[in-house]
Short mmCIF file of C-alpha atoms in Angstrom, two decimals:
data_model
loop_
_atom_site.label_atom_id
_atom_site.label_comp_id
_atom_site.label_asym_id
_atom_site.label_seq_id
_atom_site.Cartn_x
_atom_site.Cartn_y
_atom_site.Cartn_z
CA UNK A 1 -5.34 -23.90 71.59
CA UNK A 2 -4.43 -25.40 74.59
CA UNK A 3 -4.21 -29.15 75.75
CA UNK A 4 -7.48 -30.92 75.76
CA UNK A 5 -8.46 -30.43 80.05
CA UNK A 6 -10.33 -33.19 80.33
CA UNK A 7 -7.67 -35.66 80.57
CA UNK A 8 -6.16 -33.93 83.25
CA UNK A 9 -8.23 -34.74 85.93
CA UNK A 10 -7.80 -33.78 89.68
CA UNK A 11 -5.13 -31.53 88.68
CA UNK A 12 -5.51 -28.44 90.93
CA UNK A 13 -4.91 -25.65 88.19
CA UNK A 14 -4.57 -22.44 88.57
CA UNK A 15 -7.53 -19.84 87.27
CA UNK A 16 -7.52 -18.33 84.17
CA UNK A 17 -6.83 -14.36 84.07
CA UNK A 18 -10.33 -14.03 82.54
CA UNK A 19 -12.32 -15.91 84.94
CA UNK A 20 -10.38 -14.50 87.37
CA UNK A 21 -11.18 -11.06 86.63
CA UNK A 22 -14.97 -12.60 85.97
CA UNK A 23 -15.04 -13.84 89.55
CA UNK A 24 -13.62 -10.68 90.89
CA UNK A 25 -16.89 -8.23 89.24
CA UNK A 26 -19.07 -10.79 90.70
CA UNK A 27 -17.93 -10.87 94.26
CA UNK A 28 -17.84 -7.65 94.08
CA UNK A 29 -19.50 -5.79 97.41
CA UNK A 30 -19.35 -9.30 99.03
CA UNK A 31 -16.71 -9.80 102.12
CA UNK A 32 -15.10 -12.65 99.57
CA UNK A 33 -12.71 -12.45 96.69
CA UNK A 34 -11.94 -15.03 94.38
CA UNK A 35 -8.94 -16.55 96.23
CA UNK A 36 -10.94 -16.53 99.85
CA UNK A 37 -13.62 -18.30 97.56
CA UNK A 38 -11.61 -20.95 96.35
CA UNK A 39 -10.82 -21.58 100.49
CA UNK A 40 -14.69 -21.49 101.99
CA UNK A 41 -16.00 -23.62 99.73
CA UNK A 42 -14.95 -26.79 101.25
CA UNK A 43 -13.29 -25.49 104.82
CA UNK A 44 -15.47 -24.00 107.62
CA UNK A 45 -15.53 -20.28 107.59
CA UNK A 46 -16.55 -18.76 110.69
CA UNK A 47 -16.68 -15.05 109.60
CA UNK A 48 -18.87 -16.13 106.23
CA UNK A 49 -21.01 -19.05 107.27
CA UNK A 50 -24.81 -16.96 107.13
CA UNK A 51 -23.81 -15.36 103.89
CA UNK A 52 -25.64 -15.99 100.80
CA UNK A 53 -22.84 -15.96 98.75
CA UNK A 54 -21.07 -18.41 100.75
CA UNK A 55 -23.95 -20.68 100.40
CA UNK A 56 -24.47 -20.25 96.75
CA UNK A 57 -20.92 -20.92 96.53
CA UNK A 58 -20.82 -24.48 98.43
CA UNK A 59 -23.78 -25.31 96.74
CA UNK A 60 -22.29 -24.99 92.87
CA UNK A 61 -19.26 -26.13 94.47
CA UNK A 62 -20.69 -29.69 95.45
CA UNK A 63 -23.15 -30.28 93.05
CA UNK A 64 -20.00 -30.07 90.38
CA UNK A 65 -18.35 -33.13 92.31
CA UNK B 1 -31.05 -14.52 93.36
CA UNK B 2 -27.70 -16.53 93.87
CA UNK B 3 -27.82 -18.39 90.38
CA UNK B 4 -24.49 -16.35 89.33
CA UNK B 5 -22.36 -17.29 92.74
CA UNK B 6 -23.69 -20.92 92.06
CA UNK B 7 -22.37 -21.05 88.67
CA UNK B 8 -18.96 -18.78 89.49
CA UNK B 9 -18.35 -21.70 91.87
CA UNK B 10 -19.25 -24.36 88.89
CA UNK B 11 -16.65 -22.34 86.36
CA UNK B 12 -14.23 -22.38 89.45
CA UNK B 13 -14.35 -25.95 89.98
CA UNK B 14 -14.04 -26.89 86.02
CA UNK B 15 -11.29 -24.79 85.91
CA UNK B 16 -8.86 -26.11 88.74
CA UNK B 17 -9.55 -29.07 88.48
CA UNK B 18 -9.63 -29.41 84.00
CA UNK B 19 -13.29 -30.66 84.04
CA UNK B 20 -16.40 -30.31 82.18
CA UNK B 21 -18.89 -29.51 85.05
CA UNK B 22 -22.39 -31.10 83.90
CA UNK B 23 -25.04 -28.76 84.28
CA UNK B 24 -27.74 -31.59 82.88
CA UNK B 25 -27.45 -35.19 83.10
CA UNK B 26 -29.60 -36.07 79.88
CA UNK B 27 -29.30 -34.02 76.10
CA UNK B 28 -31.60 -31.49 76.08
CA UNK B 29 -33.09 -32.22 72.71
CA UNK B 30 -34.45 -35.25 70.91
CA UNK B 31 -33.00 -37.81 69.20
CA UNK B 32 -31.39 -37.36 66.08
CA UNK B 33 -31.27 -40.38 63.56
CA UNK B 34 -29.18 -38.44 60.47
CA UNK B 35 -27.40 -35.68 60.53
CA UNK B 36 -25.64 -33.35 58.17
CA UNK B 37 -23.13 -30.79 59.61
CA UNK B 38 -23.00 -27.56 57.53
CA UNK B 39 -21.15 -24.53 58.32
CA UNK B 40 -22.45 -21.17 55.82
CA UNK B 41 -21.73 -17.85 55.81
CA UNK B 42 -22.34 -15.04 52.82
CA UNK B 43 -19.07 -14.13 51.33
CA UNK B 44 -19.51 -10.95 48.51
CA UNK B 45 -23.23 -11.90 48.10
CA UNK B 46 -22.58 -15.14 47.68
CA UNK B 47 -23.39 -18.07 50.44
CA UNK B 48 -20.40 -20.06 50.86
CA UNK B 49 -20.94 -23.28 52.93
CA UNK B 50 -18.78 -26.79 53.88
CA UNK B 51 -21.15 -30.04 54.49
CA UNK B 52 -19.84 -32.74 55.84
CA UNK B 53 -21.94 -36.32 56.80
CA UNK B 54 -20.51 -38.74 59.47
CA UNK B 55 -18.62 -41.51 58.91
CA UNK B 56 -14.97 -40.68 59.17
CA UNK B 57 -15.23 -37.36 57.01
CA UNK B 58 -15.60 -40.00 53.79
CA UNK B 59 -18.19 -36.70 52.58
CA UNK B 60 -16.93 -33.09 52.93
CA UNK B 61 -17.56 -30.61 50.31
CA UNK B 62 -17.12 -26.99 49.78
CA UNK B 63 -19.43 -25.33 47.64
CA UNK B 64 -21.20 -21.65 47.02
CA UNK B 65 -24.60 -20.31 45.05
CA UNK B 66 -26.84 -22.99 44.42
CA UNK B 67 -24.51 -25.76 43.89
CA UNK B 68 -24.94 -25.95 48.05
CA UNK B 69 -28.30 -27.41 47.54
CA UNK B 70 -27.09 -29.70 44.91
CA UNK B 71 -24.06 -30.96 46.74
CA UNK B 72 -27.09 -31.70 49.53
CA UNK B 73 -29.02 -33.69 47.02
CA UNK B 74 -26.40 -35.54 45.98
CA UNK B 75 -25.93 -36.60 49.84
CA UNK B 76 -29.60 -37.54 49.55
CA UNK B 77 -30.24 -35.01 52.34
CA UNK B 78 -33.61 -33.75 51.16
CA UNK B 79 -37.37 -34.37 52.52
CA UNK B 80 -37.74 -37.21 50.60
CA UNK B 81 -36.91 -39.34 52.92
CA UNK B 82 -38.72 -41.17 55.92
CA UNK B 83 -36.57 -40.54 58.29
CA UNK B 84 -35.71 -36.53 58.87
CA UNK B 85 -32.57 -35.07 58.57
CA UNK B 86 -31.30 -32.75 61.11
CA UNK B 87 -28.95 -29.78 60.75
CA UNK B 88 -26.04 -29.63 62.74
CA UNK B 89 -24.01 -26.45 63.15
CA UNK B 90 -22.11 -23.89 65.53
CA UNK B 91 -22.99 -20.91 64.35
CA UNK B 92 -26.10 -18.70 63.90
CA UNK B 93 -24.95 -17.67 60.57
CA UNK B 94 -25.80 -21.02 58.80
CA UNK B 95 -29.41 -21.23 58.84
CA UNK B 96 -30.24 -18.04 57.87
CA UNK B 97 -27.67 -18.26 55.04
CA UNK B 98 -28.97 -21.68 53.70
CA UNK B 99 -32.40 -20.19 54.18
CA UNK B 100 -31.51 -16.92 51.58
CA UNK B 101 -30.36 -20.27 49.42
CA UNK B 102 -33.39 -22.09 49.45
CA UNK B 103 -35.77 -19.12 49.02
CA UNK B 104 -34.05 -17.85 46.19
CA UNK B 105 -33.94 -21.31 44.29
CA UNK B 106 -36.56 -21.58 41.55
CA UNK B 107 -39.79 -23.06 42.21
CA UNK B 108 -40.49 -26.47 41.75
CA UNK B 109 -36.89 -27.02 39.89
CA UNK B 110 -35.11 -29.90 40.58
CA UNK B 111 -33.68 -29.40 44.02
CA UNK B 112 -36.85 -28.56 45.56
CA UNK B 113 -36.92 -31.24 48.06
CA UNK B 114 -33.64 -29.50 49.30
CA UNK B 115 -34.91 -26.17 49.34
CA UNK B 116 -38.03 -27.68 51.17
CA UNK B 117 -35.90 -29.45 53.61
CA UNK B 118 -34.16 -26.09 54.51
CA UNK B 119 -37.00 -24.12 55.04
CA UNK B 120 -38.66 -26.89 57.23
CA UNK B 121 -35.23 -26.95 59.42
CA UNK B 122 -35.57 -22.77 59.63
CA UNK B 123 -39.17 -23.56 60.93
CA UNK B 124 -38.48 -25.96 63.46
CA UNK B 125 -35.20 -24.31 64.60
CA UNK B 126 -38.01 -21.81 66.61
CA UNK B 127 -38.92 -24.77 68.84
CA UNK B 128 -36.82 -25.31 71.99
CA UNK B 129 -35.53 -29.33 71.95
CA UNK B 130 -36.21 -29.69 68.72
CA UNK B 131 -33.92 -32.82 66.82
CA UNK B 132 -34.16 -30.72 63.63
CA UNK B 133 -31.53 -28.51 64.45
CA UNK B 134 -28.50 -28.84 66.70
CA UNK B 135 -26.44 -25.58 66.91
CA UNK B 136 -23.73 -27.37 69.09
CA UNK B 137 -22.51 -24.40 71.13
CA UNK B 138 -25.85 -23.72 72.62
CA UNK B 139 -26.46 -27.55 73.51
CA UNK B 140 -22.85 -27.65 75.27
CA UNK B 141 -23.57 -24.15 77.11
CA UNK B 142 -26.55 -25.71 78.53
CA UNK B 143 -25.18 -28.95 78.97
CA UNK B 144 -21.63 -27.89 80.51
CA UNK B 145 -20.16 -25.34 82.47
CA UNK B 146 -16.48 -24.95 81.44
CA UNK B 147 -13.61 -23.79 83.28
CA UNK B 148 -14.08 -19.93 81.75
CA UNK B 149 -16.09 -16.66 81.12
CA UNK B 150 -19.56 -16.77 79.79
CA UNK B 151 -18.37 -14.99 77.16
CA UNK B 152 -16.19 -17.55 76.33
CA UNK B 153 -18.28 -20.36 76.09
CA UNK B 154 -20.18 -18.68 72.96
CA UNK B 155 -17.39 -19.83 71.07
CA UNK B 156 -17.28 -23.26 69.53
CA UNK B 157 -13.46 -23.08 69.74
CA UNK B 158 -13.82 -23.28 73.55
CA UNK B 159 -15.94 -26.34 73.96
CA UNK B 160 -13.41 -28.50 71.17
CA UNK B 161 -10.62 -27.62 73.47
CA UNK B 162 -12.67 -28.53 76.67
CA UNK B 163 -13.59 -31.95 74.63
CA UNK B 164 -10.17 -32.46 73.26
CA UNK B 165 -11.23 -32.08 70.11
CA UNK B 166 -8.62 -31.01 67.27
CA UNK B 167 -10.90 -30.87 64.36
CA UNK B 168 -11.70 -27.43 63.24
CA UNK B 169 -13.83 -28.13 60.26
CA UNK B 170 -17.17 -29.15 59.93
CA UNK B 171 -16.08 -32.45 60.83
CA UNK B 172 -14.93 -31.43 64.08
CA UNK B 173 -18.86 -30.32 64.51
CA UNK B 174 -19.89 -33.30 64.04
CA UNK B 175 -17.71 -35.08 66.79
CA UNK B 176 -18.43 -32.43 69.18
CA UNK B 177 -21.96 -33.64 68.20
CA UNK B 178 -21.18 -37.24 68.85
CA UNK B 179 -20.36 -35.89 72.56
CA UNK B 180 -23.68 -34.31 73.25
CA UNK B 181 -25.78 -37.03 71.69
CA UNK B 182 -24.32 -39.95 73.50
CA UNK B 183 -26.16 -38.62 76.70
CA UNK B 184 -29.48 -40.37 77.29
CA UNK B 185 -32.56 -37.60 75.95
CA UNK B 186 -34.26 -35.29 78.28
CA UNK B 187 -37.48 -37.03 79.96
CA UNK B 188 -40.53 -34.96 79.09
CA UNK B 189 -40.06 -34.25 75.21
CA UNK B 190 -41.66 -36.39 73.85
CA UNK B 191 -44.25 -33.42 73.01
CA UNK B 192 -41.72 -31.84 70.96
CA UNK B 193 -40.49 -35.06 69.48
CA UNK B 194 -44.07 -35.78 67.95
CA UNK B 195 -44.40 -32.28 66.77
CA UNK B 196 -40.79 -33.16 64.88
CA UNK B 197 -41.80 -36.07 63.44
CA UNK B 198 -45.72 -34.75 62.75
CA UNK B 199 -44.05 -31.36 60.85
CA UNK B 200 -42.16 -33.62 59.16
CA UNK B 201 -44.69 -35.92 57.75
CA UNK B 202 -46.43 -32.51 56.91
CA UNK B 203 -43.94 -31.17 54.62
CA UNK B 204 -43.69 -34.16 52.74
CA UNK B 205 -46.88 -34.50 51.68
CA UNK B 206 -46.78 -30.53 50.72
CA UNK B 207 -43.84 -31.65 48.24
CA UNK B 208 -46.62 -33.71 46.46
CA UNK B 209 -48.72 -31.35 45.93
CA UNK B 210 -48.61 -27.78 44.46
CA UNK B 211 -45.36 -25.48 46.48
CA UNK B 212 -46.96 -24.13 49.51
CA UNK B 213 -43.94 -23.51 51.35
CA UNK B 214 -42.74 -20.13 49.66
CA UNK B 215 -46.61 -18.52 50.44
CA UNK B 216 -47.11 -16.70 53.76
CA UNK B 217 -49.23 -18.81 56.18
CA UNK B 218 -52.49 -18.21 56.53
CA UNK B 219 -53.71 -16.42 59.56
CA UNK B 220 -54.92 -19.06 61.09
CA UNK B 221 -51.86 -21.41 60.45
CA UNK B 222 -49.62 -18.92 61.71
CA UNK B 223 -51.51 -17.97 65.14
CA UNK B 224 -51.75 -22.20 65.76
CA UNK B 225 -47.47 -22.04 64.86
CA UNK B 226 -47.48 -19.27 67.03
CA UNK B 227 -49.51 -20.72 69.89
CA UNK B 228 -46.95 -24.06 68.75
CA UNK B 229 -43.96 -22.19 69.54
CA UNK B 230 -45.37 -21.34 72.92
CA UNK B 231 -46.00 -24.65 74.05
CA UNK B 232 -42.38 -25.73 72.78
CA UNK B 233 -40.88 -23.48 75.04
CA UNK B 234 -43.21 -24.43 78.22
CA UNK B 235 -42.89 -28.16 77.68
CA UNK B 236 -38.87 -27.41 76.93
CA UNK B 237 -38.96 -25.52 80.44
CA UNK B 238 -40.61 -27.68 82.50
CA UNK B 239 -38.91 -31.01 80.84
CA UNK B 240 -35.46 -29.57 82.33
CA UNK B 241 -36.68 -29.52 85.78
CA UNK B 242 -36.77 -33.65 85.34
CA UNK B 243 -32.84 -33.84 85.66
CA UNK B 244 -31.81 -33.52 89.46
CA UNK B 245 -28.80 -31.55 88.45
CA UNK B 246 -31.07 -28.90 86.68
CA UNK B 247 -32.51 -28.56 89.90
CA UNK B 248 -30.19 -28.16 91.97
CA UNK B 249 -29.53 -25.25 90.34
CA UNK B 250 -33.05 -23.75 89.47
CA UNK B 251 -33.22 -23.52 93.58
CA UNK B 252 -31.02 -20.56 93.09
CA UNK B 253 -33.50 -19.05 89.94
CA UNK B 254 -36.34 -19.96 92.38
CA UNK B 255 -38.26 -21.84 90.14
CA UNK B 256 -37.49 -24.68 92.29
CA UNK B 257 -39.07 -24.40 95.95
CA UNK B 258 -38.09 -25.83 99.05
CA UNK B 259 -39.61 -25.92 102.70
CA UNK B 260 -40.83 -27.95 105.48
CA UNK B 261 -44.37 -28.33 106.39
CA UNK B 262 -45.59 -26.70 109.13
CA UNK B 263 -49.45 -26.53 109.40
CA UNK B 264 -52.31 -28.76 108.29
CA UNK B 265 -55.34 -28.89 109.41
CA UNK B 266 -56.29 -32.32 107.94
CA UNK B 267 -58.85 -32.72 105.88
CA UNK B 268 -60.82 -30.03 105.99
CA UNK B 269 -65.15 -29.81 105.97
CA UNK B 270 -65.70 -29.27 102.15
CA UNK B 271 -62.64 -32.73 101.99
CA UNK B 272 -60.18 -29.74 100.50
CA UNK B 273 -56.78 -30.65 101.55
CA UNK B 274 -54.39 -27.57 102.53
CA UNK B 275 -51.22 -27.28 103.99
CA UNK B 276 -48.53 -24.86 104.69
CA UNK B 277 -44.75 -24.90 103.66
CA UNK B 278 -42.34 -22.55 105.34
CA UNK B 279 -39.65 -21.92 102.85
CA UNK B 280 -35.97 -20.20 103.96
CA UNK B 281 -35.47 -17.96 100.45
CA UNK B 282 -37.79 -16.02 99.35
CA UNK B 283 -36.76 -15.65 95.47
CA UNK B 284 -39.34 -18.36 94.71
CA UNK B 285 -41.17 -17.73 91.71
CA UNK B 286 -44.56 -19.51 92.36
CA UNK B 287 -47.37 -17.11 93.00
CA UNK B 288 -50.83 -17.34 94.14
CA UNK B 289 -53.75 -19.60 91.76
CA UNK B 290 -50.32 -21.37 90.04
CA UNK B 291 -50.53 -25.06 89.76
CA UNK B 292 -48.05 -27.23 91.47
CA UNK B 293 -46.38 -30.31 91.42
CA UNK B 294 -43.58 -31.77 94.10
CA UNK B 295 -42.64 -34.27 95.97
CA UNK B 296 -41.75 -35.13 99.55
CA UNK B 297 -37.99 -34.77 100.29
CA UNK B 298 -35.21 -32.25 98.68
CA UNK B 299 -34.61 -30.91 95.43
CA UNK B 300 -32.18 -33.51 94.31
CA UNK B 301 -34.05 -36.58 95.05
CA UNK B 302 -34.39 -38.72 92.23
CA UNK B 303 -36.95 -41.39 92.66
CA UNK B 304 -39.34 -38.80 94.58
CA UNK B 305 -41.28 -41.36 97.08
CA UNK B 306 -44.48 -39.28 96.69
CA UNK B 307 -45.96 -37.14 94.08
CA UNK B 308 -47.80 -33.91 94.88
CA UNK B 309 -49.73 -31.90 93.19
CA UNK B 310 -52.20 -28.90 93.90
CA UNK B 311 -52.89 -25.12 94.25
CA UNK B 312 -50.59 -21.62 95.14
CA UNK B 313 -53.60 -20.57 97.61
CA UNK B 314 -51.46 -17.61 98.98
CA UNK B 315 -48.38 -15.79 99.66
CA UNK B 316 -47.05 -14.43 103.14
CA UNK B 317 -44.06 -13.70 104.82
CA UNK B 318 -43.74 -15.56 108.27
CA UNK B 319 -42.59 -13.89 111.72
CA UNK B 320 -39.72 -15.62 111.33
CA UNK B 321 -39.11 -14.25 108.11
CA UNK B 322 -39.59 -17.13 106.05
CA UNK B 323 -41.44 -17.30 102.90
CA UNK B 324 -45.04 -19.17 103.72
CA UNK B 325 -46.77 -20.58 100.66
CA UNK B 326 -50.72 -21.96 101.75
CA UNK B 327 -51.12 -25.03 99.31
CA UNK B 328 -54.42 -26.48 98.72
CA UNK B 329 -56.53 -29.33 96.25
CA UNK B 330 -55.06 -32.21 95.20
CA UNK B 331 -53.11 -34.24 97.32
CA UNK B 332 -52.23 -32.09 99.14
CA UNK B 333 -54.17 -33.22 102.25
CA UNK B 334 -51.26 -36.37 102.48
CA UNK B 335 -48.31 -33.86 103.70
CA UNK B 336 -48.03 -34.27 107.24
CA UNK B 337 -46.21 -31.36 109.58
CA UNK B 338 -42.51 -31.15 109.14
CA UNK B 339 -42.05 -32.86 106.14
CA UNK B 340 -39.37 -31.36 103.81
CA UNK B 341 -40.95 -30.68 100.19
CA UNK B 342 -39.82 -29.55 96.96
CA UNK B 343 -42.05 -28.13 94.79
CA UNK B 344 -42.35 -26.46 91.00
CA UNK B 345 -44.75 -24.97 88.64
CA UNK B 346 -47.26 -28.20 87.59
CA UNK B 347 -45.94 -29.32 83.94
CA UNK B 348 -48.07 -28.76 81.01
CA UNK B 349 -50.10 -31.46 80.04
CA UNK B 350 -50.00 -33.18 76.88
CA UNK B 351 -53.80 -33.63 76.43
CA UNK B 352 -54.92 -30.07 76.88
CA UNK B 353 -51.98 -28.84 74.59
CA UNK B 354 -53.53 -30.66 72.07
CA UNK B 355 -56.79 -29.94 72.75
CA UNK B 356 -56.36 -26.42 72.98
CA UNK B 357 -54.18 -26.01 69.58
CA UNK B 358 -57.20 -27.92 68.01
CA UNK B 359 -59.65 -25.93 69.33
CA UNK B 360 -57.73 -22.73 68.46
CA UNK B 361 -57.56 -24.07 65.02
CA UNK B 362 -61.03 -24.35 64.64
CA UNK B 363 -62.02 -21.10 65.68
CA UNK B 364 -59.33 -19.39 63.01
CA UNK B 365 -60.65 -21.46 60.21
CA UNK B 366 -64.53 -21.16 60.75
CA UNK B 367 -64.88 -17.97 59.05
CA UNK B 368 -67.95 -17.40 61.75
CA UNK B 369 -66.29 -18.07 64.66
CA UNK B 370 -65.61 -14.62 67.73
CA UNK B 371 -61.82 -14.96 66.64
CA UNK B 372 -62.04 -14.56 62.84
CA UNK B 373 -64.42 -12.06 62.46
CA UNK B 374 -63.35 -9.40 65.84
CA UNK B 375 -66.25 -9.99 67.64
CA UNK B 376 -66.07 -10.46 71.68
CA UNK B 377 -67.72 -13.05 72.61
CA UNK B 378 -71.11 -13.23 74.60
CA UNK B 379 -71.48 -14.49 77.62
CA UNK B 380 -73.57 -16.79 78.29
CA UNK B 381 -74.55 -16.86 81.90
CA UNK B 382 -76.91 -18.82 84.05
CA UNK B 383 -77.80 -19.00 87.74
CA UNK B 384 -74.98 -21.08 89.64
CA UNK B 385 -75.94 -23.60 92.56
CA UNK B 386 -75.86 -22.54 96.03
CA UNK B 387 -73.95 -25.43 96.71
CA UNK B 388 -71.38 -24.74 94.42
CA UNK B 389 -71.13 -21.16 95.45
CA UNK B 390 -70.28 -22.62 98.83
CA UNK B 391 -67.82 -24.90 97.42
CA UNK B 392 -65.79 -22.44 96.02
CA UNK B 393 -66.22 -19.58 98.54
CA UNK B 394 -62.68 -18.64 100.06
CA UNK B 395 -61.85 -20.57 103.39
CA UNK B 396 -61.29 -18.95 106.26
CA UNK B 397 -59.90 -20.90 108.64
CA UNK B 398 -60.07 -18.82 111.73
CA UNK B 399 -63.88 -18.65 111.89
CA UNK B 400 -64.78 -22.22 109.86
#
């Protein structure tokens, strides 16, 4: 068991192999992977900006702020 | 739908950053007054289970067989009291263990109140938002998102370590329990809180008289718990969409809608308001004759300055591709072009939930009644007003 993460707030951590691998099935056939993800969800992104995905993304992404 | 990409990016977030991610503001089940925490399992044939009460693990006792339900009377957790007991757990092998226990007790011995308590908390486990039983991993999974898999967060071991929480016994339940319930409850249970607290009173006075519990329910008792169960889950449903962060979300499920006005005609001839909302995605799941309520502004407003309700008339897709839903009744006649709206399948209402379990009551025990004895009913039909006829004839706005 690892060290309770809520007291560790703002600490940019990396990803866990699992969710990794999680994130990887579901961006799967998308032009995104999980690292590009991590990127476009709070910088401009030219090449993804009308994608779904993208938008699902930003949208989970600030509504967990 | 997009509901998966919108929850990656939730896990995503927990996990760099080491936060809980709240997926619902309030707890999504009522209030719970005194609970017991009770892990079971069967071990050889024989149900093993630890109980535990709060108040700094002063009561935590392992026992197996039947001493279980003593060790629960001796806590004074039985139906005898006023206020209900609730079962809290984080595992689905518990209830259905203590269950086994509680059927296989002897009737009317002296633990009954026990074995009656059990068997009402295996009853009301079936109802969505229930207080009468708090499995604690499937109030965190739809309370949180954590920093992992889905798979993951089936396992209470996960959301202790996400809370911080040492404790692997059935203590540690209960302070994982502690975190859920310190959240404010869900607005819009109050259905299910009555039914709680109305079973309950129920299954007291049953203890008074003659066991009734260890029977199989009438017919007519079980289509009205049936037709109970049903109502749990739509009033459950529809009481989530009242926290803003629940919404949020259900855009990407599409059982929340958003759009812009774009058409009314004012109030129309027959004083029918209609209007009609251009929507951008097209996964929304409100179809045509639905019932709607909304508001004016966007899916995470919280004090909604207007409330809408009305009518799905119809469905189209716009040139521009959008999704165009023609709304109708009302107040609908209010929106005025290029207001934003959100909008969501109309909540049950109380009233007619009652009504209609009473009604459906009385047709299964009148021995007379279409329902009981397999006979369709007859219509009864009689010549309807012209005016009325007019009144509902569809509108046709092209050639009023």
């Amino acid at each position: 068991m690892t060290a309770p993460h809520w007291r560790e707030q703002n600490v940019n951590r990396p990803v866990p192999p699992a969710l990794r691998a999680y994130a990887e099935r579901l961006l799967a056939g998308t032009d995104l992977d999980t690292d590009t993800a991590l990127v476009v969800v709070t910088e401009p992104a030219p090449d993804h900006e009308d994608s779904a995905v993208l938008s699902a993304l930003r949208d989970g992404w600030d509504g967990a702020r | 739908m997009s509901v998966e990409w919108y929850d990656l990016a939730q896990r995503l977030y927990a996990a760099t950053h080491g936060l809980l991610v709240p997926r619902l503001d309030a707890r999504p089940f009522g209030k719970v007054s005194q609970p017991v925490a009770v892990r079971a399992h069967v071990s050889k044939g024989t149900v093993v289970a630890t109980i535990a009460l709060p108040g700094q693990g002063r009561h935590r006792t392992t026992a197996s067989g039947p001493l279980i339900l003593d060790t629960l009377a001796a806590y004074g957790v039985s139906l005898s009291d006023q206020r209900h007991w609730s079962l809290v757990t984080d595992d689905h092998a518990t209830l259905p263990a203590l269950h086994r226990l509680a059927r296989e007790s002897q009737p009317d011995g002296p633990v009954e109140h026990v074995a009656a308590l059990i068997e009402w908390w295996a009853d009301r486990a079936d109802y969505p938002g229930t207080a009468a039983v708090v499995n604690v991993v499937d109030e965190c999974r739809a309370r949180w998102v954590a920093g992992t898999t889905p798979d993951a967060e089936t396992s209470a071991a996960t959301w202790r370590t996400w809370h911080g929480i040492g404790d692997e016994s059935v203590t540690g339940v209960l302070a994982l329990f502690a975190r859920l319930h310190s959240a404010p409850t869900l607005h819009g249970l109050g259905p299910i809180q009555s039914d709680d607290a109305h079973a309950w009173t129920k299954a007291r006075e049953a203890l008074t008289g003659p066991s009734t519990w260890r029977t199989r329910d009438p017919l007519g008792a079980a289509a009205v718990g049936l037709r109970a169960r049903c109502d749990a889950v739509e009033v459950h449903a529809a009481a989530l969409l009242n926290d803003a962060r629940y919404r949020r979300r259900a855009v990407h499920t599409g059982h929340v809608v958003h759009g812009v006005v774009t058409w009314t005609p004012g109030k129309t001839a027959k004083g029918i308001g209609l209007a009609e909302v251009a929507c951008t995605r097209l996964d929304a799941r409100l179809r045509p004759q639905d019932t709607i309520a909304g508001w004016i502004g966007h899916p995470s407003t919280i004090a909604p300055p207007m409330r809408l309700w009305g009518l799905v008339q119809s469905t189209s897709r716009g040139t521009d591709g959008s999704l165009r839903l023609r709304l109708s009744n009302g107040n609908i006649r209010a929106l005025k072009p290029g207001q934003p709206v959100t909008l969501t399948a109309a909540p049950p209402s109380e009233g007619v939930i009652k009504a209609g379990r009473e009604r459906y009551g009385r047709l299964y025990s009148r021995r007379t009644s279409w329902l009981t004895t397999g006979r369709t009913p007859t219509p009864h039909r009689r010549d309807v007003p012209l005016d009325v006829l007019i009144a509902g004839a569809p509108i046709d706005e092209e050639n009023p």
